[in-house]
PDB file of C-alpha atoms in Angstrom:
ATOM      1  CA  UNK A 117     -23.055 -32.171   3.300  1.00 78.00           C
ATOM      2  CA  UNK A 118     -21.096 -30.776   0.372  1.00 89.00           C
ATOM      3  CA  UNK A 119     -18.713 -33.705  -0.085  1.00 90.00           C
ATOM      4  CA  UNK A 120     -19.163 -34.025  -3.904  1.00 89.00           C
ATOM      5  CA  UNK A 121     -18.602 -30.305  -4.382  1.00 88.00           C
ATOM      6  CA  UNK A 122     -15.584 -30.350  -2.073  1.00 88.00           C
ATOM      7  CA  UNK A 123     -13.988 -33.216  -4.043  1.00 89.00           C
ATOM      8  CA  UNK A 124     -14.666 -31.512  -7.381  1.00 85.00           C
ATOM      9  CA  UNK A 125     -13.296 -28.211  -6.143  1.00 84.00           C
ATOM     10  CA  UNK A 126     -10.254 -29.858  -4.554  1.00 83.00           C
ATOM     11  CA  UNK A 127      -9.395 -31.594  -7.780  1.00 82.00           C
ATOM     12  CA  UNK A 128      -8.802 -28.174  -9.410  1.00 77.00           C
ATOM     13  CA  UNK A 129      -5.984 -27.285  -6.952  1.00 77.00           C
ATOM     14  CA  UNK A 130      -2.428 -28.520  -7.525  1.00 77.00           C
ATOM     15  CA  UNK A 131      -2.348 -29.817  -3.933  1.00 83.00           C
ATOM     16  CA  UNK A 132      -5.647 -31.635  -4.372  1.00 84.00           C
ATOM     17  CA  UNK A 133      -7.009 -29.892  -1.292  1.00 86.00           C
ATOM     18  CA  UNK A 134      -9.469 -27.057  -0.917  1.00 86.00           C
ATOM     19  CA  UNK A 135      -8.649 -25.502   2.453  1.00 90.00           C
ATOM     20  CA  UNK A 136     -12.018 -24.452   3.876  1.00 92.00           C
ATOM     21  CA  UNK A 137     -10.458 -22.759   6.923  1.00 94.00           C
ATOM     22  CA  UNK A 138      -8.233 -20.590   4.701  1.00 92.00           C
ATOM     23  CA  UNK A 139     -11.206 -19.860   2.410  1.00 93.00           C
ATOM     24  CA  UNK A 140     -13.334 -18.667   5.294  1.00 96.00           C
ATOM     25  CA  UNK A 141     -10.468 -16.543   6.642  1.00 95.00           C
ATOM     26  CA  UNK A 142     -10.353 -14.913   3.151  1.00 93.00           C
ATOM     27  CA  UNK A 143     -14.114 -14.198   3.286  1.00 96.00           C
ATOM     28  CA  UNK A 144     -13.700 -12.700   6.752  1.00 96.00           C
ATOM     29  CA  UNK A 145     -10.871 -10.456   5.461  1.00 95.00           C
ATOM     30  CA  UNK A 146     -13.044  -9.501   2.518  1.00 94.00           C
ATOM     31  CA  UNK A 147     -15.881  -8.507   4.852  1.00 96.00           C
ATOM     32  CA  UNK A 148     -13.497  -6.285   6.872  1.00 95.00           C
ATOM     33  CA  UNK A 149     -12.171  -4.665   3.714  1.00 95.00           C
ATOM     34  CA  UNK A 150     -15.754  -4.087   2.437  1.00 94.00           C
ATOM     35  CA  UNK A 151     -16.693  -2.442   5.768  1.00 95.00           C
ATOM     36  CA  UNK A 152     -13.587  -0.208   5.554  1.00 95.00           C
ATOM     37  CA  UNK A 153     -14.544   0.769   2.009  1.00 94.00           C
ATOM     38  CA  UNK A 154     -18.101   1.523   3.088  1.00 92.00           C
ATOM     39  CA  UNK A 155     -16.935   3.570   6.108  1.00 93.00           C
ATOM     40  CA  UNK A 156     -14.709   5.583   3.705  1.00 92.00           C
ATOM     41  CA  UNK A 157     -17.472   5.715   1.048  1.00 88.00           C
ATOM     42  CA  UNK A 158     -15.218   4.376  -1.625  1.00 90.00           C
ATOM     43  CA  UNK A 159     -16.073   1.050  -3.306  1.00 88.00           C
ATOM     44  CA  UNK A 160     -12.908   1.302  -5.443  1.00 88.00           C
ATOM     45  CA  UNK A 161     -10.906   0.199  -2.384  1.00 92.00           C
ATOM     46  CA  UNK A 162     -12.070  -3.339  -3.006  1.00 91.00           C
ATOM     47  CA  UNK A 163     -12.029  -3.148  -6.816  1.00 88.00           C
ATOM     48  CA  UNK A 164     -10.117  -6.364  -7.419  1.00 87.00           C
ATOM     49  CA  UNK A 165     -12.203  -8.422  -5.007  1.00 90.00           C
ATOM     50  CA  UNK A 166     -15.656  -7.554  -6.231  1.00 92.00           C
ATOM     51  CA  UNK A 167     -17.601  -8.258  -9.445  1.00 92.00           C
ATOM     52  CA  UNK A 168     -18.189  -5.287 -11.782  1.00 92.00           C
ATOM     53  CA  UNK A 169     -22.012  -5.326 -11.324  1.00 94.00           C
ATOM     54  CA  UNK A 170     -21.718  -5.375  -7.518  1.00 94.00           C
ATOM     55  CA  UNK A 171     -19.067  -2.702  -7.604  1.00 93.00           C
ATOM     56  CA  UNK A 172     -21.382  -0.507  -9.635  1.00 94.00           C
ATOM     57  CA  UNK A 173     -24.269  -1.073  -7.223  1.00 94.00           C
ATOM     58  CA  UNK A 174     -22.191  -0.370  -4.102  1.00 92.00           C
ATOM     59  CA  UNK A 175     -20.648   2.708  -5.757  1.00 91.00           C
ATOM     60  CA  UNK A 176     -24.133   4.081  -6.384  1.00 93.00           C
ATOM     61  CA  UNK A 177     -25.199   3.291  -2.775  1.00 90.00           C
ATOM     62  CA  UNK A 178     -22.096   5.036  -1.379  1.00 88.00           C
ATOM     63  CA  UNK A 179     -22.603   8.103  -3.585  1.00 88.00           C
ATOM     64  CA  UNK A 180     -26.283   8.353  -2.599  1.00 88.00           C
ATOM     65  CA  UNK A 181     -25.359   8.151   1.077  1.00 84.00           C
ATOM     66  CA  UNK A 182     -22.772  10.931   0.572  1.00 83.00           C
ATOM     67  CA  UNK A 183     -25.361  13.164  -1.057  1.00 86.00           C
ATOM     68  CA  UNK A 184     -27.720  12.636   1.918  1.00 85.00           C
ATOM     69  CA  UNK A 185     -25.219  14.187   4.304  1.00 82.00           C
ATOM     70  CA  UNK A 186     -25.634  11.121   6.562  1.00 83.00           C
ATOM     71  CA  UNK A 187     -22.535   9.447   8.040  1.00 87.00           C
ATOM     72  CA  UNK A 188     -22.838   5.705   8.278  1.00 90.00           C
ATOM     73  CA  UNK A 189     -20.372   3.574  10.150  1.00 94.00           C
ATOM     74  CA  UNK A 190     -19.975  -0.111  10.858  1.00 95.00           C
ATOM     75  CA  UNK A 191     -17.538  -1.748  13.238  1.00 96.00           C
ATOM     76  CA  UNK A 192     -17.329  -5.519  13.653  1.00 95.00           C
ATOM     77  CA  UNK A 193     -16.834  -6.470  17.283  1.00 96.00           C
ATOM     78  CA  UNK A 194     -16.947 -10.240  16.921  1.00 96.00           C
ATOM     79  CA  UNK A 195     -17.620 -12.811  14.264  1.00 96.00           C
ATOM     80  CA  UNK A 196     -19.627 -15.539  16.028  1.00 96.00           C
ATOM     81  CA  UNK A 197     -20.062 -17.924  13.135  1.00 97.00           C
ATOM     82  CA  UNK A 198     -18.984 -18.403   9.518  1.00 97.00           C
ATOM     83  CA  UNK A 199     -20.354 -21.344   7.636  1.00 96.00           C
ATOM     84  CA  UNK A 200     -20.896 -22.370   4.056  1.00 96.00           C
ATOM     85  CA  UNK A 201     -24.597 -22.363   3.310  1.00 96.00           C
ATOM     86  CA  UNK A 202     -24.416 -23.146  -0.407  1.00 95.00           C
ATOM     87  CA  UNK A 203     -21.558 -24.801  -2.242  1.00 94.00           C
ATOM     88  CA  UNK A 204     -21.542 -25.256  -5.993  1.00 91.00           C
ATOM     89  CA  UNK A 205     -18.581 -26.587  -7.983  1.00 84.00           C
ATOM     90  CA  UNK A 206     -19.052 -27.290 -11.648  1.00 82.00           C
ATOM     91  CA  UNK A 207     -17.342 -29.515 -14.204  1.00 76.00           C
ATOM     92  CA  UNK A 208     -16.454 -26.401 -16.239  1.00 76.00           C
ATOM     93  CA  UNK A 209     -14.049 -25.312 -13.491  1.00 74.00           C
ATOM     94  CA  UNK A 210     -16.142 -22.636 -11.832  1.00 83.00           C
ATOM     95  CA  UNK A 211     -17.238 -22.501  -8.220  1.00 89.00           C
ATOM     96  CA  UNK A 212     -19.845 -20.443  -6.365  1.00 94.00           C
ATOM     97  CA  UNK A 213     -20.044 -20.501  -2.581  1.00 96.00           C
ATOM     98  CA  UNK A 214     -22.452 -18.673  -0.266  1.00 97.00           C
ATOM     99  CA  UNK A 215     -21.175 -17.980   3.262  1.00 98.00           C
ATOM    100  CA  UNK A 216     -23.376 -17.177   6.219  1.00 98.00           C
ATOM    101  CA  UNK A 217     -21.728 -14.754   8.630  1.00 98.00           C
ATOM    102  CA  UNK A 218     -23.141 -14.105  12.107  1.00 98.00           C
ATOM    103  CA  UNK A 219     -21.507 -11.151  13.785  1.00 97.00           C
ATOM    104  CA  UNK A 220     -21.818  -8.542  16.572  1.00 97.00           C
ATOM    105  CA  UNK A 221     -21.498  -5.038  15.131  1.00 97.00           C
ATOM    106  CA  UNK A 222     -21.855  -1.452  15.997  1.00 97.00           C
ATOM    107  CA  UNK A 223     -23.790   0.109  13.155  1.00 95.00           C
ATOM    108  CA  UNK A 224     -25.061   3.649  13.144  1.00 95.00           C
ATOM    109  CA  UNK A 225     -26.078   6.586  11.020  1.00 92.00           C
ATOM    110  CA  UNK A 226     -25.546  10.184  12.096  1.00 91.00           C
ATOM    111  CA  UNK A 227     -26.884  13.392  10.641  1.00 88.00           C
ATOM    112  CA  UNK A 228     -24.633  16.062  11.973  1.00 87.00           C
ATOM    113  CA  UNK A 229     -24.275  15.101  15.645  1.00 90.00           C
ATOM    114  CA  UNK A 230     -27.644  13.328  15.885  1.00 93.00           C
ATOM    115  CA  UNK A 231     -27.839   9.553  15.832  1.00 94.00           C
ATOM    116  CA  UNK A 232     -30.685   8.738  13.456  1.00 94.00           C
ATOM    117  CA  UNK A 233     -30.190   5.000  13.258  1.00 94.00           C
ATOM    118  CA  UNK A 234     -28.459   2.351  15.390  1.00 94.00           C
ATOM    119  CA  UNK A 235     -26.154   3.051  18.334  1.00 94.00           C
ATOM    120  CA  UNK A 236     -22.617   4.242  18.926  1.00 93.00           C
ATOM    121  CA  UNK A 237     -22.172   1.892  21.932  1.00 94.00           C
ATOM    122  CA  UNK A 238     -24.780  -0.951  21.881  1.00 95.00           C
ATOM    123  CA  UNK A 239     -23.814  -3.857  19.694  1.00 96.00           C
ATOM    124  CA  UNK A 240     -26.378  -5.699  17.623  1.00 96.00           C
ATOM    125  CA  UNK A 241     -26.256  -9.114  16.015  1.00 97.00           C
ATOM    126  CA  UNK A 242     -26.347  -9.284  12.211  1.00 96.00           C
ATOM    127  CA  UNK A 243     -26.552 -12.079   9.683  1.00 97.00           C
ATOM    128  CA  UNK A 244     -24.918 -11.443   6.367  1.00 97.00           C
ATOM    129  CA  UNK A 245     -24.604 -13.751   3.371  1.00 98.00           C
ATOM    130  CA  UNK A 246     -21.636 -13.277   1.015  1.00 97.00           C
ATOM    131  CA  UNK A 247     -21.600 -15.099  -2.337  1.00 97.00           C
ATOM    132  CA  UNK A 248     -18.167 -15.518  -3.872  1.00 96.00           C
ATOM    133  CA  UNK A 249     -17.243 -17.038  -7.255  1.00 93.00           C
ATOM    134  CA  UNK A 250     -14.112 -18.215  -8.886  1.00 87.00           C
ATOM    135  CA  UNK A 251     -13.032 -19.531 -12.291  1.00 74.00           C
ATOM    136  CA  UNK A 252     -10.745 -22.260 -11.002  1.00 64.00           C
ATOM    137  CA  UNK A 253      -8.838 -23.095 -14.194  1.00 60.00           C
ATOM    138  CA  UNK A 254      -7.505 -19.530 -14.340  1.00 58.00           C
ATOM    139  CA  UNK A 255      -4.947 -19.480 -11.508  1.00 57.00           C
ATOM    140  CA  UNK A 256      -4.515 -15.702 -11.784  1.00 51.00           C
ATOM    141  CA  UNK A 257      -8.011 -15.023 -10.473  1.00 57.00           C
ATOM    142  CA  UNK A 258      -9.030 -15.318  -6.864  1.00 80.00           C
ATOM    143  CA  UNK A 259     -12.423 -15.474  -5.286  1.00 89.00           C
ATOM    144  CA  UNK A 260     -14.635 -12.489  -6.172  1.00 92.00           C
ATOM    145  CA  UNK A 261     -17.593 -11.193  -4.199  1.00 94.00           C
ATOM    146  CA  UNK A 262     -20.658 -11.279  -6.393  1.00 94.00           C
ATOM    147  CA  UNK A 263     -23.578 -10.802  -3.978  1.00 96.00           C
ATOM    148  CA  UNK A 264     -24.326  -9.555  -0.468  1.00 96.00           C
ATOM    149  CA  UNK A 265     -27.518 -10.303   1.393  1.00 95.00           C
TER     150      UNK A 265
END
C-alpha cells in the first residue's frame, strides 16, 4: 500500500532499507516511555523524543491533573496490533508516519482512595494513533512524536 513512500524513505538510509519492524518497535518503546512520563506527571522525561508544541501541551495537561488532586495511571497489558495507517515520505528528505496502536490497558483515575474513572483490575481496549516525523537528511535526529490521537 505504501510502496512508493517506502522506497523513497529507504533511499535516505545508507543501507537502502527502512526497517519497518525496528521502526514499530521504536514507536512501542516511545509509547511505554510516554506512559511512564504521564504516570510520573513529568513530560520532560521524554523531552528528546517529542516535538516542542506537543511537549508544551502534555506539560500543561500533566500540571492541570496535578492541581486537581487526581491520580491517573495507565498500564499496558498487551499490544494487540501496531500498523502504519498513514505514510508520507517527501523529496525534501522528511517523513511523517501515523501508527495505529491497539492495546489492552488498565487506565484509572483516583481521588484519594476512590476510583472515579476506569478500573484497577479490569482491562479495556484502546486505540491510539501516534504521528512521528523525521528529517531524514540530518542523521543526528531520530523520529519525534508530533501528535497523539
